[in-house]
PDB file of C-alpha atoms in Angstrom:
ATOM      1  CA  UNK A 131       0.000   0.000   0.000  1.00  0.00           C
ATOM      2  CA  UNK A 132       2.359   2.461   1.034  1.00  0.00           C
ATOM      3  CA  UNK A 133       4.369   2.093  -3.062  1.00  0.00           C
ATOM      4  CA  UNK A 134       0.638   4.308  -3.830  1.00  0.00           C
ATOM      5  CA  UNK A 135       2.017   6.991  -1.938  1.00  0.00           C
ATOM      6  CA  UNK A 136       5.610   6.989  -3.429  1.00  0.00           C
ATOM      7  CA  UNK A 137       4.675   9.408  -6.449  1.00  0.00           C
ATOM      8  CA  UNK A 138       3.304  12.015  -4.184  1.00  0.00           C
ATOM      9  CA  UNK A 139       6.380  11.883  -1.664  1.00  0.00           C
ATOM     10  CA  UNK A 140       8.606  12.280  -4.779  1.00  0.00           C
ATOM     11  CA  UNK A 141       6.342  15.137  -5.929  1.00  0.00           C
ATOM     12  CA  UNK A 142       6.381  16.991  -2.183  1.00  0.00           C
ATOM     13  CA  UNK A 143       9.197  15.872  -0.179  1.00  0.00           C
ATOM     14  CA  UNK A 144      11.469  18.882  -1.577  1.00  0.00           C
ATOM     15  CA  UNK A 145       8.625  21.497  -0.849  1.00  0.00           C
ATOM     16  CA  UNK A 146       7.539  20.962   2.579  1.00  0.00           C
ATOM     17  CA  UNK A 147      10.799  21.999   4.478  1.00  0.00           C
ATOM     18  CA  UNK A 148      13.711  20.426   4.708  1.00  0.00           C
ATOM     19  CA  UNK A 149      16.315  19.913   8.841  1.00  0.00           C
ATOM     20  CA  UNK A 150      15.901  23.592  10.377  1.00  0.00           C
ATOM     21  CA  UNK A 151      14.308  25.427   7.268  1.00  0.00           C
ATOM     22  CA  UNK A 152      10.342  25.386   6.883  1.00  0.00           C
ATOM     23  CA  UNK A 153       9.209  24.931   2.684  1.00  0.00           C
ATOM     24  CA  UNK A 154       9.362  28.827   2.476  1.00  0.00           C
ATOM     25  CA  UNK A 155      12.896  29.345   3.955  1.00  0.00           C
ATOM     26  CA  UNK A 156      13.887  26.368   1.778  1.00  0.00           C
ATOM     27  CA  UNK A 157      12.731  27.307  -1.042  1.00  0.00           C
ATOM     28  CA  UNK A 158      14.379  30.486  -0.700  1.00  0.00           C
ATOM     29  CA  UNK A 159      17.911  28.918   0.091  1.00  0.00           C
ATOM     30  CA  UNK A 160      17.463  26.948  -3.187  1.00  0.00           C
ATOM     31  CA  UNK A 161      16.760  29.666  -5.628  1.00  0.00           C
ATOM     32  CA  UNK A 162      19.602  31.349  -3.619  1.00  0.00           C
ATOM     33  CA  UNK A 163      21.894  28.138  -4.715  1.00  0.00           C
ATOM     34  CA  UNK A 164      20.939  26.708  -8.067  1.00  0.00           C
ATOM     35  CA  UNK A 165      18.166  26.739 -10.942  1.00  0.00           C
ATOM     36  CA  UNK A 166      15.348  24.343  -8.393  1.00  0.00           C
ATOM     37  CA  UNK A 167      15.611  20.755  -7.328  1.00  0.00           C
ATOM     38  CA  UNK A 168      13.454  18.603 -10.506  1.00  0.00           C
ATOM     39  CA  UNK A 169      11.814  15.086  -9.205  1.00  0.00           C
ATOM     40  CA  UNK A 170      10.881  12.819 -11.510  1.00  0.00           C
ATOM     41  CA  UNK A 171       9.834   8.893 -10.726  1.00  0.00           C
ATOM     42  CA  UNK A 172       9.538   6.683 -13.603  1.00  0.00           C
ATOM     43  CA  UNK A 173       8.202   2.847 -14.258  1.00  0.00           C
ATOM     44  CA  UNK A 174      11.329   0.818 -15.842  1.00  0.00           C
ATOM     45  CA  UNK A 175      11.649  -2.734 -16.175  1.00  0.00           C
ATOM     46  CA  UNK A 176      14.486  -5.009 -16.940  1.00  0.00           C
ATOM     47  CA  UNK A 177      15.381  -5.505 -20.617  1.00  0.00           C
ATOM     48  CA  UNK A 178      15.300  -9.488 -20.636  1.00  0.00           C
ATOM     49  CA  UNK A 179      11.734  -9.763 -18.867  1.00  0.00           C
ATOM     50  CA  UNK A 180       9.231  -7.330 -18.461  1.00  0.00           C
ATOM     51  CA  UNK A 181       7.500  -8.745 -15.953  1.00  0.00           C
ATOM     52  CA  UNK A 182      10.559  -7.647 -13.052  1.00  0.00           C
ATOM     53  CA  UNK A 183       9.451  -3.463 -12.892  1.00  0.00           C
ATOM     54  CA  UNK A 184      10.549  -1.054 -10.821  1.00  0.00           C
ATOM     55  CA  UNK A 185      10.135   2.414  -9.506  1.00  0.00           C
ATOM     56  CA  UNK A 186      13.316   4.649 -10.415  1.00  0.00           C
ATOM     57  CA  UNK A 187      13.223   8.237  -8.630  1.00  0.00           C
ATOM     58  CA  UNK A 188      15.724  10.973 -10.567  1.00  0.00           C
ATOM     59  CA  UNK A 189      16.347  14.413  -8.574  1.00  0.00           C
ATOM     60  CA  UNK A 190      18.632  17.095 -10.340  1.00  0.00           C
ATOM     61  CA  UNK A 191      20.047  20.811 -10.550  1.00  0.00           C
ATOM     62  CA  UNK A 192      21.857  23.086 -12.111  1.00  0.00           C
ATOM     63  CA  UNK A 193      23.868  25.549 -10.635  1.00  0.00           C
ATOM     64  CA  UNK A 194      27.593  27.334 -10.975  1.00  0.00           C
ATOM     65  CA  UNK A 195      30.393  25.853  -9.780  1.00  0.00           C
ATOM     66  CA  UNK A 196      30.997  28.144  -6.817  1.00  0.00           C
ATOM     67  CA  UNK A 197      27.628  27.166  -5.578  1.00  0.00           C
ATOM     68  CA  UNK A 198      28.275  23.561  -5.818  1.00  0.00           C
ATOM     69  CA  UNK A 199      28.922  22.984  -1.902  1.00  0.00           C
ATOM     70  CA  UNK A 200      25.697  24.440  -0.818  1.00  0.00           C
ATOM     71  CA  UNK A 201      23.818  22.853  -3.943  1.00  0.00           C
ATOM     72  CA  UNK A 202      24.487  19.676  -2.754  1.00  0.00           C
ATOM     73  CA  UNK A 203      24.112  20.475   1.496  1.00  0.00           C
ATOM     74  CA  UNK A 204      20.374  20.961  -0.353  1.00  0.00           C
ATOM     75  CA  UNK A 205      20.379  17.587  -1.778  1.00  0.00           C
ATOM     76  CA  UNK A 206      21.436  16.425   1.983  1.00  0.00           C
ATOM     77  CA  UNK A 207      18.524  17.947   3.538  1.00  0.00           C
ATOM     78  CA  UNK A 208      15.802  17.223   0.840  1.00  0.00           C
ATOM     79  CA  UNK A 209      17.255  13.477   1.498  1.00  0.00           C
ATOM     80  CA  UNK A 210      17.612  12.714   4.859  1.00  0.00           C
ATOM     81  CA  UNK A 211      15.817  15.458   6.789  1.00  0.00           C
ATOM     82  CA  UNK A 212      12.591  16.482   4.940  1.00  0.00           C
ATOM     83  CA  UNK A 213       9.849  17.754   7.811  1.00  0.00           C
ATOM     84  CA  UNK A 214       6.864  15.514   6.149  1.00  0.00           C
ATOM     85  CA  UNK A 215       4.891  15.897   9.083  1.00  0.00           C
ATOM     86  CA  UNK A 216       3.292  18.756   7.828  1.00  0.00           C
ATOM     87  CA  UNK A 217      -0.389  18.147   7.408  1.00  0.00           C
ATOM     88  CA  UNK A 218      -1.528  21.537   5.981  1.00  0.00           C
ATOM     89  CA  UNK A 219       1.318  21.546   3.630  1.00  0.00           C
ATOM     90  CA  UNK A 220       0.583  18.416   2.542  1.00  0.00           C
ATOM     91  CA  UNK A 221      -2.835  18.977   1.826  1.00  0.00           C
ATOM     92  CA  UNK A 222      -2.112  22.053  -0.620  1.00  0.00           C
ATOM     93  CA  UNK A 223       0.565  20.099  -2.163  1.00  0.00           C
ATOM     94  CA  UNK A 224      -1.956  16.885  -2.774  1.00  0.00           C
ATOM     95  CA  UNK A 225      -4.266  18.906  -4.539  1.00  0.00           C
ATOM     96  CA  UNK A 226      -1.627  20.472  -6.524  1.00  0.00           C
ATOM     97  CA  UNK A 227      -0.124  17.048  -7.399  1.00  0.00           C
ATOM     98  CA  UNK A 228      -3.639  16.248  -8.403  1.00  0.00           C
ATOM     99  CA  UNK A 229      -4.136  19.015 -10.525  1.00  0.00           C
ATOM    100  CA  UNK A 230      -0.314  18.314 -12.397  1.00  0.00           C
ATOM    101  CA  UNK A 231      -1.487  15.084 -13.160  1.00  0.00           C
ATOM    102  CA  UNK A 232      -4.793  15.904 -14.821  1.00  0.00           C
ATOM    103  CA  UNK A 233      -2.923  18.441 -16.785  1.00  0.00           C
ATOM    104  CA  UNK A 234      -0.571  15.640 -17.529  1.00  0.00           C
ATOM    105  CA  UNK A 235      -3.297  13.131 -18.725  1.00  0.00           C
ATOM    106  CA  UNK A 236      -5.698  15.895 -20.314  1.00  0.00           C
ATOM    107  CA  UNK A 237      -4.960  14.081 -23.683  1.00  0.00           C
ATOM    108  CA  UNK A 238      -7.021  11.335 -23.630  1.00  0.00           C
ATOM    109  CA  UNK A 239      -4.901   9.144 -25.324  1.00  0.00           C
ATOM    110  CA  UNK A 240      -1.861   9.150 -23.159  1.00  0.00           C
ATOM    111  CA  UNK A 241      -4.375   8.527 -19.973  1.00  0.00           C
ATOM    112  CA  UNK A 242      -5.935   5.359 -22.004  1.00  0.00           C
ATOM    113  CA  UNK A 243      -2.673   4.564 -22.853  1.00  0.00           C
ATOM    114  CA  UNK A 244      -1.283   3.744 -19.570  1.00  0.00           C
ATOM    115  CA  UNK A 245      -4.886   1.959 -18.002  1.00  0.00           C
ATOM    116  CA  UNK A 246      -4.710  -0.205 -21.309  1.00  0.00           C
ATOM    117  CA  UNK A 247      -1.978  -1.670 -20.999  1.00  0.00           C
ATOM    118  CA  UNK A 248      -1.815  -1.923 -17.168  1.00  0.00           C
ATOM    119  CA  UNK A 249      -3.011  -5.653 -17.574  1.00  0.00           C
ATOM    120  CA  UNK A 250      -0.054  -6.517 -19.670  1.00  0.00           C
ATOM    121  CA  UNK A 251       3.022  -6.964 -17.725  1.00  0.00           C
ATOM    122  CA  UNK A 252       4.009  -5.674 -14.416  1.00  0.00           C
ATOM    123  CA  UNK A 253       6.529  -2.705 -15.826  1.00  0.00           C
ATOM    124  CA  UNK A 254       3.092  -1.053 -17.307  1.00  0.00           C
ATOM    125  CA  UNK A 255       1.401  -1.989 -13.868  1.00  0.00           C
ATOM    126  CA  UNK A 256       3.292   0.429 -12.247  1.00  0.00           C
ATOM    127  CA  UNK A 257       3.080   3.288 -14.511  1.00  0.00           C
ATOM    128  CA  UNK A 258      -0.276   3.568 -14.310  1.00  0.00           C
ATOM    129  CA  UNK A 259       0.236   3.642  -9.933  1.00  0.00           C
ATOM    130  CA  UNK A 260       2.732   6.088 -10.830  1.00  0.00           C
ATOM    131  CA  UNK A 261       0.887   8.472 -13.270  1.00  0.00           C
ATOM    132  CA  UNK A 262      -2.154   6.941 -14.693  1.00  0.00           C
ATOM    133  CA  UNK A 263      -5.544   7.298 -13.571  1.00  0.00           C
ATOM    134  CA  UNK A 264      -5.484   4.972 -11.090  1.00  0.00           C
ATOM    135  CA  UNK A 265      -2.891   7.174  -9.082  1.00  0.00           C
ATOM    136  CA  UNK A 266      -5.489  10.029 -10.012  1.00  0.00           C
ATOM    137  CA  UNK A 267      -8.442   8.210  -8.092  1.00  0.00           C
ATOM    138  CA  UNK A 268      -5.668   7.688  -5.428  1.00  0.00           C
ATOM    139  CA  UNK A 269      -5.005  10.923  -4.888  1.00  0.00           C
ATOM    140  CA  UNK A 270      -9.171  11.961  -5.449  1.00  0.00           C
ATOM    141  CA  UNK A 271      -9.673   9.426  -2.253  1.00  0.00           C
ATOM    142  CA  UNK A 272      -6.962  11.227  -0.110  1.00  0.00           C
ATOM    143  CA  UNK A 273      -8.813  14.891  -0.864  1.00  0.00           C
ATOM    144  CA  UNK A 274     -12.437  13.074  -0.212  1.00  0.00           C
ATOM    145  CA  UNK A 275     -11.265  11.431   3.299  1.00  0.00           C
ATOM    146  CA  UNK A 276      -9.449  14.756   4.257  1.00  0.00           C
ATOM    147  CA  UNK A 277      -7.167  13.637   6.933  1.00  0.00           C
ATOM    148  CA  UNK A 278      -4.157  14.544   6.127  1.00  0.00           C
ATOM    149  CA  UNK A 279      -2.532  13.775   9.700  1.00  0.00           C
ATOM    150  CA  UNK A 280      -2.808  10.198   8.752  1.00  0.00           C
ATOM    151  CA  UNK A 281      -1.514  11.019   4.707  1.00  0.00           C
ATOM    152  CA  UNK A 282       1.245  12.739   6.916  1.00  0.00           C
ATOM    153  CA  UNK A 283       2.219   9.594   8.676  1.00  0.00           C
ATOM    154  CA  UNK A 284       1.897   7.227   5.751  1.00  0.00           C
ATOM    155  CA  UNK A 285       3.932   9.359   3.991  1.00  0.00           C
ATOM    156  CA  UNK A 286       6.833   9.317   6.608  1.00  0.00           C
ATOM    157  CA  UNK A 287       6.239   5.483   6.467  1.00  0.00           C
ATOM    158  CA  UNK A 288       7.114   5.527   2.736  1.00  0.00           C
ATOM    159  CA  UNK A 289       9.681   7.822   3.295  1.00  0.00           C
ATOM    160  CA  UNK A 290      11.645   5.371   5.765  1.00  0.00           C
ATOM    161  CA  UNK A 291      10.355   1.905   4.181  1.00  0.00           C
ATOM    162  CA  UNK A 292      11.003   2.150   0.803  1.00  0.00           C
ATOM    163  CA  UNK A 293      12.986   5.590  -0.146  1.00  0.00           C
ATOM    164  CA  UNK A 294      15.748   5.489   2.645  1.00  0.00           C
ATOM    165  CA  UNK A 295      16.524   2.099   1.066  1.00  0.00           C
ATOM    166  CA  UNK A 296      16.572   3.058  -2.466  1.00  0.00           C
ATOM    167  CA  UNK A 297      19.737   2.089  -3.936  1.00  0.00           C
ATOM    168  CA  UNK A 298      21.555   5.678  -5.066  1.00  0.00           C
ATOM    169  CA  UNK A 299      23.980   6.859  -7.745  1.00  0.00           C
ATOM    170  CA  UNK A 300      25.052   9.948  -8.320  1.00  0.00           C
ATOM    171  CA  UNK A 301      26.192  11.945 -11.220  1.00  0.00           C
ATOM    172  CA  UNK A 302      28.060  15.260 -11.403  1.00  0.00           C
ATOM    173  CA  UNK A 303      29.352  17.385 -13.967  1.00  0.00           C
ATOM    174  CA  UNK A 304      31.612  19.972 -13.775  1.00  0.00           C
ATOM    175  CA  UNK A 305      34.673  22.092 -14.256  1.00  0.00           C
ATOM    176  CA  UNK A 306      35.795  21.735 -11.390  1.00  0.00           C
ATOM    177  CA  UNK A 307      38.709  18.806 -10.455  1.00  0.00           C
ATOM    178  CA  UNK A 308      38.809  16.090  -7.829  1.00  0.00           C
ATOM    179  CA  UNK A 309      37.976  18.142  -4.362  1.00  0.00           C
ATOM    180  CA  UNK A 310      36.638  18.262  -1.407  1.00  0.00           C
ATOM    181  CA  UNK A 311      32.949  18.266  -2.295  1.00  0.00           C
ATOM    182  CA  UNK A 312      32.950  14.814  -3.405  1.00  0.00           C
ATOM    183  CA  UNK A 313      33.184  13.588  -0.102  1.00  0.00           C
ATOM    184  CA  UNK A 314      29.923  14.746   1.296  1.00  0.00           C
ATOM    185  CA  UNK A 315      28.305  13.134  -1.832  1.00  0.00           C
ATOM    186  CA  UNK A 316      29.704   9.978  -0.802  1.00  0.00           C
ATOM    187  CA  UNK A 317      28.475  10.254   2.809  1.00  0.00           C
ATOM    188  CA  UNK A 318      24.728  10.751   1.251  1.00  0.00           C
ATOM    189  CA  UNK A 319      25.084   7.677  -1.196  1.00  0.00           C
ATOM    190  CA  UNK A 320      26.891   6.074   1.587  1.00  0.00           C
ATOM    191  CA  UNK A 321      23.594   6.568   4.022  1.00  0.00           C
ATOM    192  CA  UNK A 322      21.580   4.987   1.484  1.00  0.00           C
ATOM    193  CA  UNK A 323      23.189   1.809  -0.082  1.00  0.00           C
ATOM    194  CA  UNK A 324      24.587   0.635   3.411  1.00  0.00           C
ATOM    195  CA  UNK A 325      20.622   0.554   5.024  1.00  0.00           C
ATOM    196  CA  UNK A 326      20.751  -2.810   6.615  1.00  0.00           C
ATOM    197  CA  UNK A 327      16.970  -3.166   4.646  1.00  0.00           C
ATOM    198  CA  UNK A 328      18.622  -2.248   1.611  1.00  0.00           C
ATOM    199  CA  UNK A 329      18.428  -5.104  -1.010  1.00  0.00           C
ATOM    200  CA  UNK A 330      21.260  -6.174  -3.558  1.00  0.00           C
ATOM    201  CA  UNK A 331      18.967  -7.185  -6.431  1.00  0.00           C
ATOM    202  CA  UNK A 332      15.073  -6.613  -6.340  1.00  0.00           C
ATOM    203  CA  UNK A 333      13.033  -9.649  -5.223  1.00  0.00           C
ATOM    204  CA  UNK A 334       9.739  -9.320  -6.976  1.00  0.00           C
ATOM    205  CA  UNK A 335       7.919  -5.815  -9.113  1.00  0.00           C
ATOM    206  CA  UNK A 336       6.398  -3.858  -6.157  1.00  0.00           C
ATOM    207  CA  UNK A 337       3.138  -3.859  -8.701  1.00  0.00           C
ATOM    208  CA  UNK A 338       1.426  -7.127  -9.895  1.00  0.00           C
ATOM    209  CA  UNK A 339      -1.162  -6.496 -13.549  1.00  0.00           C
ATOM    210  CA  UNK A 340      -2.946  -8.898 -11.390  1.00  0.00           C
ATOM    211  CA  UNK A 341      -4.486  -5.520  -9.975  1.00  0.00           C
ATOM    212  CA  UNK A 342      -5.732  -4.579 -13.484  1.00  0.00           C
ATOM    213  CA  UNK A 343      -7.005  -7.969 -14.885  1.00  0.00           C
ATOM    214  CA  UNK A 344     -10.785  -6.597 -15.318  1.00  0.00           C
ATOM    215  CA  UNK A 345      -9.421  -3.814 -17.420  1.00  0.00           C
ATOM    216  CA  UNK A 346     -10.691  -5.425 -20.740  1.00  0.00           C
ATOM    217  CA  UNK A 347     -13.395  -3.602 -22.145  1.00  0.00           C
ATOM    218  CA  UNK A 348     -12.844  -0.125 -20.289  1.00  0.00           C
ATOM    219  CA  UNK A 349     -15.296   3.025 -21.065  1.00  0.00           C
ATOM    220  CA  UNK A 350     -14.875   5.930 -19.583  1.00  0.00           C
ATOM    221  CA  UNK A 351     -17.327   8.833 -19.679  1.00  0.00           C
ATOM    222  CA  UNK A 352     -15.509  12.510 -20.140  1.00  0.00           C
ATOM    223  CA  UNK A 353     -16.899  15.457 -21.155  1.00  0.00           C
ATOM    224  CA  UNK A 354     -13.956  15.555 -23.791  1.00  0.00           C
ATOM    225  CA  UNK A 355     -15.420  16.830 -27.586  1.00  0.00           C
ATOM    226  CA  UNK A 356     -13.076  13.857 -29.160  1.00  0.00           C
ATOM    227  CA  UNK A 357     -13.225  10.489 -28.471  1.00  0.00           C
ATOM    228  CA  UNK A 358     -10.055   8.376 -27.745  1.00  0.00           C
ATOM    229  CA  UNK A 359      -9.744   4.493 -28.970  1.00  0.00           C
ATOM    230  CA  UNK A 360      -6.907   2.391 -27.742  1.00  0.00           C
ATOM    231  CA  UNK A 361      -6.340  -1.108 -28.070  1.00  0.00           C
ATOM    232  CA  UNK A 362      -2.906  -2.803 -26.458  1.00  0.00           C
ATOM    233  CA  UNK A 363      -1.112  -5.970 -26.800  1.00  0.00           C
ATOM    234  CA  UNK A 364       1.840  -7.849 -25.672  1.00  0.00           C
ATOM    235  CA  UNK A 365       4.749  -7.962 -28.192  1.00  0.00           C
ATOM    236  CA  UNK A 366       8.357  -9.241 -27.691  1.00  0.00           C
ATOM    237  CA  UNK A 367      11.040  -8.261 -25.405  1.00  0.00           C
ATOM    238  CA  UNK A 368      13.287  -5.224 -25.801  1.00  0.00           C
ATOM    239  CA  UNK A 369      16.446  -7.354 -26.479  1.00  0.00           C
ATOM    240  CA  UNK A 370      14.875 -10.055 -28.672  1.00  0.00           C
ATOM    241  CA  UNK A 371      15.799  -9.893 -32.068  1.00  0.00           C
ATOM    242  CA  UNK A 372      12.738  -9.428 -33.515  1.00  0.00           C
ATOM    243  CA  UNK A 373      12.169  -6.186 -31.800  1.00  0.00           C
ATOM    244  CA  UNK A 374      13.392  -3.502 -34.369  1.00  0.00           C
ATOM    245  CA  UNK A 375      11.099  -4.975 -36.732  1.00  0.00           C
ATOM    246  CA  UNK A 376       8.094  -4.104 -34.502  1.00  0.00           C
ATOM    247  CA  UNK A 377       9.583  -0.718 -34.409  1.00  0.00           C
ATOM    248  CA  UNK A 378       9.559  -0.592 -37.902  1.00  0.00           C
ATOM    249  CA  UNK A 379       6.357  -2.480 -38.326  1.00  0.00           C
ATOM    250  CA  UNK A 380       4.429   0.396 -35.950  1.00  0.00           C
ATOM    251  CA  UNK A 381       6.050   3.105 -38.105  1.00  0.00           C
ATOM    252  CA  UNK A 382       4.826   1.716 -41.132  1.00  0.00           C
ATOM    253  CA  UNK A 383       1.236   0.726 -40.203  1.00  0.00           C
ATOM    254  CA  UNK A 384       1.084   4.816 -38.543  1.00  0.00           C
ATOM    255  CA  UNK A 385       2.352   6.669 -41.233  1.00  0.00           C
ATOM    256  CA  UNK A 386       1.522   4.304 -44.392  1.00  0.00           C
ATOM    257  CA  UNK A 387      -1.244   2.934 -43.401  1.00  0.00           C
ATOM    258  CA  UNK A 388      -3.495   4.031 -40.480  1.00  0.00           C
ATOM    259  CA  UNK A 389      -3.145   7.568 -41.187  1.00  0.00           C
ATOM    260  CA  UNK A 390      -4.640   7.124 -44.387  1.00  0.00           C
ATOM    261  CA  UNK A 391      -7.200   5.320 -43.503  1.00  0.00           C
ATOM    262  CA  UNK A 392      -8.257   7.611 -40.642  1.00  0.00           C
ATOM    263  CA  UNK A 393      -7.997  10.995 -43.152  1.00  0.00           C
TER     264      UNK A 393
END
């Protein structure tokens, strides 16, 4: 239950406040430091079998080199001190979260795109949790129940069950040689891949399609002028050798053949 609330810790944890700074002194400090700290989570799934999926979490910056040491004292905060007990907070930044995701789906097609194929293999299972419409009626249950003290605890329990022992690399470019700042990077990775709960290799997808086997025939009543139609099926694997010639195949049947027939 508490992988449901993983998108909408990734979305908040770096606005709510951060060790001794409450979200409006943070946010200050940040756009003090560097360009804003981006937080993206994304479905991925291993190459060879679709079926083992996985959440992967990406934070980044950019800043100047001179601000480099402070940029990354941010990162420290935003990772092992965010103030998530913050009920009021929380409940503006649910709604907001709610309304980026809407915007997000507004196309039809992209939100019948990921409930379609959330039946096929546990990789797409998770995408929709992540940012489909069933993460949408998620979040819609959180605003109708309204208490966010108990949102603010489960989201602490996510926070120490499954994002403390997250597996972390990290990635830096710059001008700047070998020096001093490199260290404090390796205490935060350091924090995070030595978690006694922390897991070599992942055991089993955190999302089974299981949870989306009656999504066969789906309608769904919008108030949308177009219509959206969307059928998905199960091809090969990314690293089988028949795969560029699906690639191919679903050019030629969009631009040669289906867009002809539609005009």
């Amino acid at each position: 239950e508490l992988f449901n609330y993983l998108p909408l810790l990734t979305y908040l944890i770096h606005k709510v406040g951060a060790d001794q700074m409450d979200n409006l002194q943070l946010d200050s400090y940040i756009r003090l430091h560097c360009s804003g700290i981006n937080f993206s989570i994304y479905e991925r799934a291993n190459p060879n079998n679709c079926e083992e999926g996985y959440a992967e979490i990406v934070a980044s910056t950019k800043c100047l080199d001179r601000n480099i040491e402070k940029t990354i004292d941010i990162f420290r905060m935003i990772f092992l001190k965010p103030r998530l007990f913050n009920p009021q907070e929380i409940m503006k930044m649910t709604k907001n979260f709610l309304d980026y995701l809407n915007n997000l789906n507004n196309q039809g097609s992209s939100s019948l795109f990921l409930l379609a194929k959330s039946n096929l293999t546990n990789s797409c299972a998770i995408a929709n949790v992540l940012r489909g419409p069933y993460q949408i009626n998620f979040l819609k249950g959180l605003i109708e129940k309204n208490d966010w003290f108990d949102v603010s605890i489960e989201l602490i329990n996510t926070y120490h069950r499954i994002f403390l022992n997250a597996k972390v690399d990290c990635n830096i470019e710059t001008e700047t040689e070998y020096s001093s700042f490199l260290d404090p990077i390796k205490e935060i990775t350091k924090s995070f891949n030595e978690s006694e709960n922390n897991q070599e290799n992942m055991i089993t997808s955190p999302v089974d399609k299981s949870m989306f086997q009656e999504y066969k025939n789906v309608f769904i009543s919008t108030e949308s002028l177009t219509n959206f139609t969307l059928i998905a099926c199960k091809t090969v694997s990314y690293n089988d050798d028949s795969n560029p010639l699906y690639l191919i195949l679903s050019e030629i049947m969009t631009n040669e053949f289906l867009i002809k027939k539609i005009r």
